[in-house]
PDB file of C-alpha atoms in Angstrom:
ATOM      1  CA  MET Z 280      34.059 292.880 112.446  1.00  0.00           C
ATOM      2  CA  GLY Z 281      32.957 290.211 110.038  1.00  0.00           C
ATOM      3  CA  THR Z 282      33.279 286.502 109.660  1.00  0.00           C
ATOM      4  CA  ILE Z 283      36.380 284.775 110.955  1.00  0.00           C
ATOM      5  CA  ILE Z 284      37.659 281.233 110.706  1.00  0.00           C
ATOM      6  CA  ALA Z 285      39.177 279.867 113.890  1.00  0.00           C
ATOM      7  CA  GLU Z 286      41.070 276.698 114.700  1.00  0.00           C
ATOM      8  CA  VAL Z 287      40.672 275.526 118.289  1.00  0.00           C
ATOM      9  CA  SER Z 288      42.250 272.683 120.186  1.00  0.00           C
ATOM     10  CA  LEU Z 289      41.373 271.917 123.810  1.00  0.00           C
ATOM     11  CA  VAL Z 290      43.562 269.559 125.818  1.00  0.00           C
ATOM     12  CA  PRO Z 291      42.703 268.514 129.369  1.00  0.00           C
ATOM     13  CA  MET Z 292      45.800 267.812 131.412  1.00  0.00           C
ATOM     14  CA  GLY Z 293      46.256 264.973 133.884  1.00  0.00           C
ATOM     15  CA  THR Z 294      43.255 263.020 132.660  1.00  0.00           C
ATOM     16  CA  GLY Z 295      44.948 260.082 130.942  1.00  0.00           C
ATOM     17  CA  THR Z 296      45.812 259.358 127.348  1.00  0.00           C
ATOM     18  CA  SER Z 297      42.337 259.219 125.802  1.00  0.00           C
ATOM     19  CA  LEU Z 298      40.813 262.658 125.207  1.00  0.00           C
ATOM     20  CA  SER Z 299      37.719 261.844 123.148  1.00  0.00           C
ATOM     21  CA  PHE Z 300      35.336 262.086 126.130  1.00  0.00           C
ATOM     22  CA  TYR Z 301      36.513 265.629 126.876  1.00  0.00           C
ATOM     23  CA  VAL Z 302      36.583 266.714 123.253  1.00  0.00           C
ATOM     24  CA  ALA Z 303      33.044 265.387 122.780  1.00  0.00           C
ATOM     25  CA  LYS Z 304      31.819 267.572 125.658  1.00  0.00           C
ATOM     26  CA  ALA Z 305      33.400 270.633 124.051  1.00  0.00           C
ATOM     27  CA  VAL Z 306      32.062 269.838 120.580  1.00  0.00           C
ATOM     28  CA  LYS Z 307      28.568 269.327 122.019  1.00  0.00           C
ATOM     29  CA  VAL Z 308      28.639 272.949 123.203  1.00  0.00           C
ATOM     30  CA  LEU Z 309      29.594 274.046 119.702  1.00  0.00           C
ATOM     31  CA  ARG Z 310      26.873 271.973 118.059  1.00  0.00           C
ATOM     32  CA  ASP Z 311      24.259 273.167 120.537  1.00  0.00           C
ATOM     33  CA  ARG Z 312      25.159 276.768 119.632  1.00  0.00           C
ATOM     34  CA  GLY Z 313      24.761 275.931 115.930  1.00  0.00           C
ATOM     35  CA  LEU Z 314      27.993 277.447 114.681  1.00  0.00           C
ATOM     36  CA  LYS Z 315      29.370 276.173 111.402  1.00  0.00           C
ATOM     37  CA  HIS Z 316      32.349 273.924 112.105  1.00  0.00           C
ATOM     38  CA  ILE Z 317      34.488 271.035 110.918  1.00  0.00           C
ATOM     39  CA  LEU Z 318      35.763 268.474 113.395  1.00  0.00           C
ATOM     40  CA  THR Z 319      39.167 267.069 112.424  1.00  0.00           C
ATOM     41  CA  PRO Z 320      41.361 264.469 114.129  1.00  0.00           C
ATOM     42  CA  MET Z 321      43.594 267.192 115.611  1.00  0.00           C
ATOM     43  CA  CYS Z 322      41.396 270.274 116.051  1.00  0.00           C
ATOM     44  CA  THR Z 323      38.045 271.866 115.342  1.00  0.00           C
ATOM     45  CA  VAL Z 324      37.635 274.653 112.795  1.00  0.00           C
ATOM     46  CA  ILE Z 325      34.848 277.162 113.450  1.00  0.00           C
ATOM     47  CA  GLU Z 326      33.361 279.803 111.157  1.00  0.00           C
ATOM     48  CA  GLY Z 327      31.344 282.724 112.454  1.00  0.00           C
ATOM     49  CA  GLU Z 328      31.291 286.272 113.706  1.00  0.00           C
ATOM     50  CA  TRP Z 329      34.189 287.307 115.973  1.00  0.00           C
ATOM     51  CA  ASP Z 330      32.163 287.646 119.196  1.00  0.00           C
ATOM     52  CA  GLU Z 331      30.169 284.442 118.751  1.00  0.00           C
ATOM     53  CA  VAL Z 332      33.289 282.402 117.961  1.00  0.00           C
ATOM     54  CA  PHE Z 333      35.171 283.715 120.984  1.00  0.00           C
ATOM     55  CA  GLN Z 334      32.143 283.136 123.212  1.00  0.00           C
ATOM     56  CA  VAL Z 335      31.713 279.530 122.081  1.00  0.00           C
ATOM     57  CA  VAL Z 336      35.442 278.836 122.526  1.00  0.00           C
ATOM     58  CA  LYS Z 337      35.132 280.102 126.101  1.00  0.00           C
ATOM     59  CA  GLU Z 338      32.092 277.848 126.658  1.00  0.00           C
ATOM     60  CA  MET Z 339      33.924 274.868 125.154  1.00  0.00           C
ATOM     61  CA  HIS Z 340      36.887 275.533 127.447  1.00  0.00           C
ATOM     62  CA  GLU Z 341      34.579 275.664 130.480  1.00  0.00           C
ATOM     63  CA  ALA Z 342      32.776 272.481 129.362  1.00  0.00           C
ATOM     64  CA  VAL Z 343      36.037 270.557 129.613  1.00  0.00           C
ATOM     65  CA  PHE Z 344      36.512 271.846 133.167  1.00  0.00           C
ATOM     66  CA  ALA Z 345      32.932 270.781 133.937  1.00  0.00           C
ATOM     67  CA  THR Z 346      33.923 267.175 133.204  1.00  0.00           C
ATOM     68  CA  GLY Z 347      36.302 267.257 136.155  1.00  0.00           C
ATOM     69  CA  ALA Z 348      39.521 268.254 134.404  1.00  0.00           C
ATOM     70  CA  LEU Z 349      41.711 270.381 136.661  1.00  0.00           C
ATOM     71  CA  ARG Z 350      43.779 271.939 133.892  1.00  0.00           C
ATOM     72  CA  VAL Z 351      42.872 272.732 130.278  1.00  0.00           C
ATOM     73  CA  VAL Z 352      45.194 274.059 127.591  1.00  0.00           C
ATOM     74  CA  THR Z 353      43.284 275.758 124.789  1.00  0.00           C
ATOM     75  CA  SER Z 354      45.036 276.782 121.575  1.00  0.00           C
ATOM     76  CA  LEU Z 355      43.287 279.201 119.256  1.00  0.00           C
ATOM     77  CA  LYS Z 356      44.330 280.389 115.809  1.00  0.00           C
ATOM     78  CA  VAL Z 357      42.199 283.025 114.034  1.00  0.00           C
ATOM     79  CA  ASP Z 358      42.061 283.921 110.343  1.00  0.00           C
ATOM     80  CA  ASP Z 359      40.504 287.395 110.102  1.00  0.00           C
ATOM     81  CA  ARG Z 360      40.620 288.383 106.434  1.00  0.00           C
ATOM     82  CA  ARG Z 361      39.164 291.734 105.388  1.00  0.00           C
ATOM     83  CA  ASP Z 362      40.297 292.186 101.804  1.00  0.00           C
ATOM     84  CA  ILE Z 363      37.555 290.014 100.278  1.00  0.00           C
ATOM     85  CA  GLU Z 364      33.800 289.670 100.836  1.00  0.00           C
ATOM     86  CA  GLU Z 365      33.360 285.892 100.925  1.00  0.00           C
ATOM     87  CA  ILE Z 366      35.053 284.374 103.942  1.00  0.00           C
ATOM     88  CA  SER Z 367      34.329 280.687 104.418  1.00  0.00           C
ATOM     89  CA  MET Z 368      35.965 277.375 105.108  1.00  0.00           C
ATOM     90  CA  GLU Z 369      34.736 276.117 101.742  1.00  0.00           C
ATOM     91  CA  ARG Z 370      36.295 279.061  99.895  1.00  0.00           C
ATOM     92  CA  LYS Z 371      39.689 278.342 101.438  1.00  0.00           C
ATOM     93  CA  VAL Z 372      39.540 274.689 100.374  1.00  0.00           C
ATOM     94  CA  ARG Z 373      38.148 275.567  96.940  1.00  0.00           C
ATOM     95  CA  ALA Z 374      41.094 277.933  96.306  1.00  0.00           C
ATOM     96  CA  ILE Z 375      43.540 275.056  96.875  1.00  0.00           C
ATOM     97  CA  ASP Z 376      41.517 272.631  94.746  1.00  0.00           C
ATOM     98  CA  GLU Z 377      41.412 275.138  91.877  1.00  0.00           C
ATOM     99  CA  LYS Z 378      45.162 275.592  91.980  1.00  0.00           C
ATOM    100  CA  LEU Z 379      45.752 271.840  92.087  1.00  0.00           C
ATOM    101  CA  THR Z 380      43.475 271.339  89.083  1.00  0.00           C
ATOM    102  CA  LYS Z 381      44.919 274.259  87.144  1.00  0.00           C
ATOM    103  CA  ASP Z 382      48.611 273.756  87.915  1.00  0.00           C
ATOM    104  CA  MET Z 383      48.802 269.971  87.808  1.00  0.00           C
TER     105      MET Z 383
END
């Protein structure tokens, strides 16, 4: 298996309305592992090999529990494209930008 792009969202339940403390703990795990990622206001997008992405998502999930959360809902969406060689977050964005420039 090659490179995948994954969108992950971790939500601790029963912890109050502010989630940034918990999200920061999860993102720290990701940064410590050195995987390429983009943090957005609603989720984190990760690029890497299948096994390493799934492993870091598991570690991120556990990091939220380590903060004292008693319930964590983790949503994961995976883009596993095998019909082209270059798989990257930048390529996906570039494809949209090219169409906007060309078609507008």
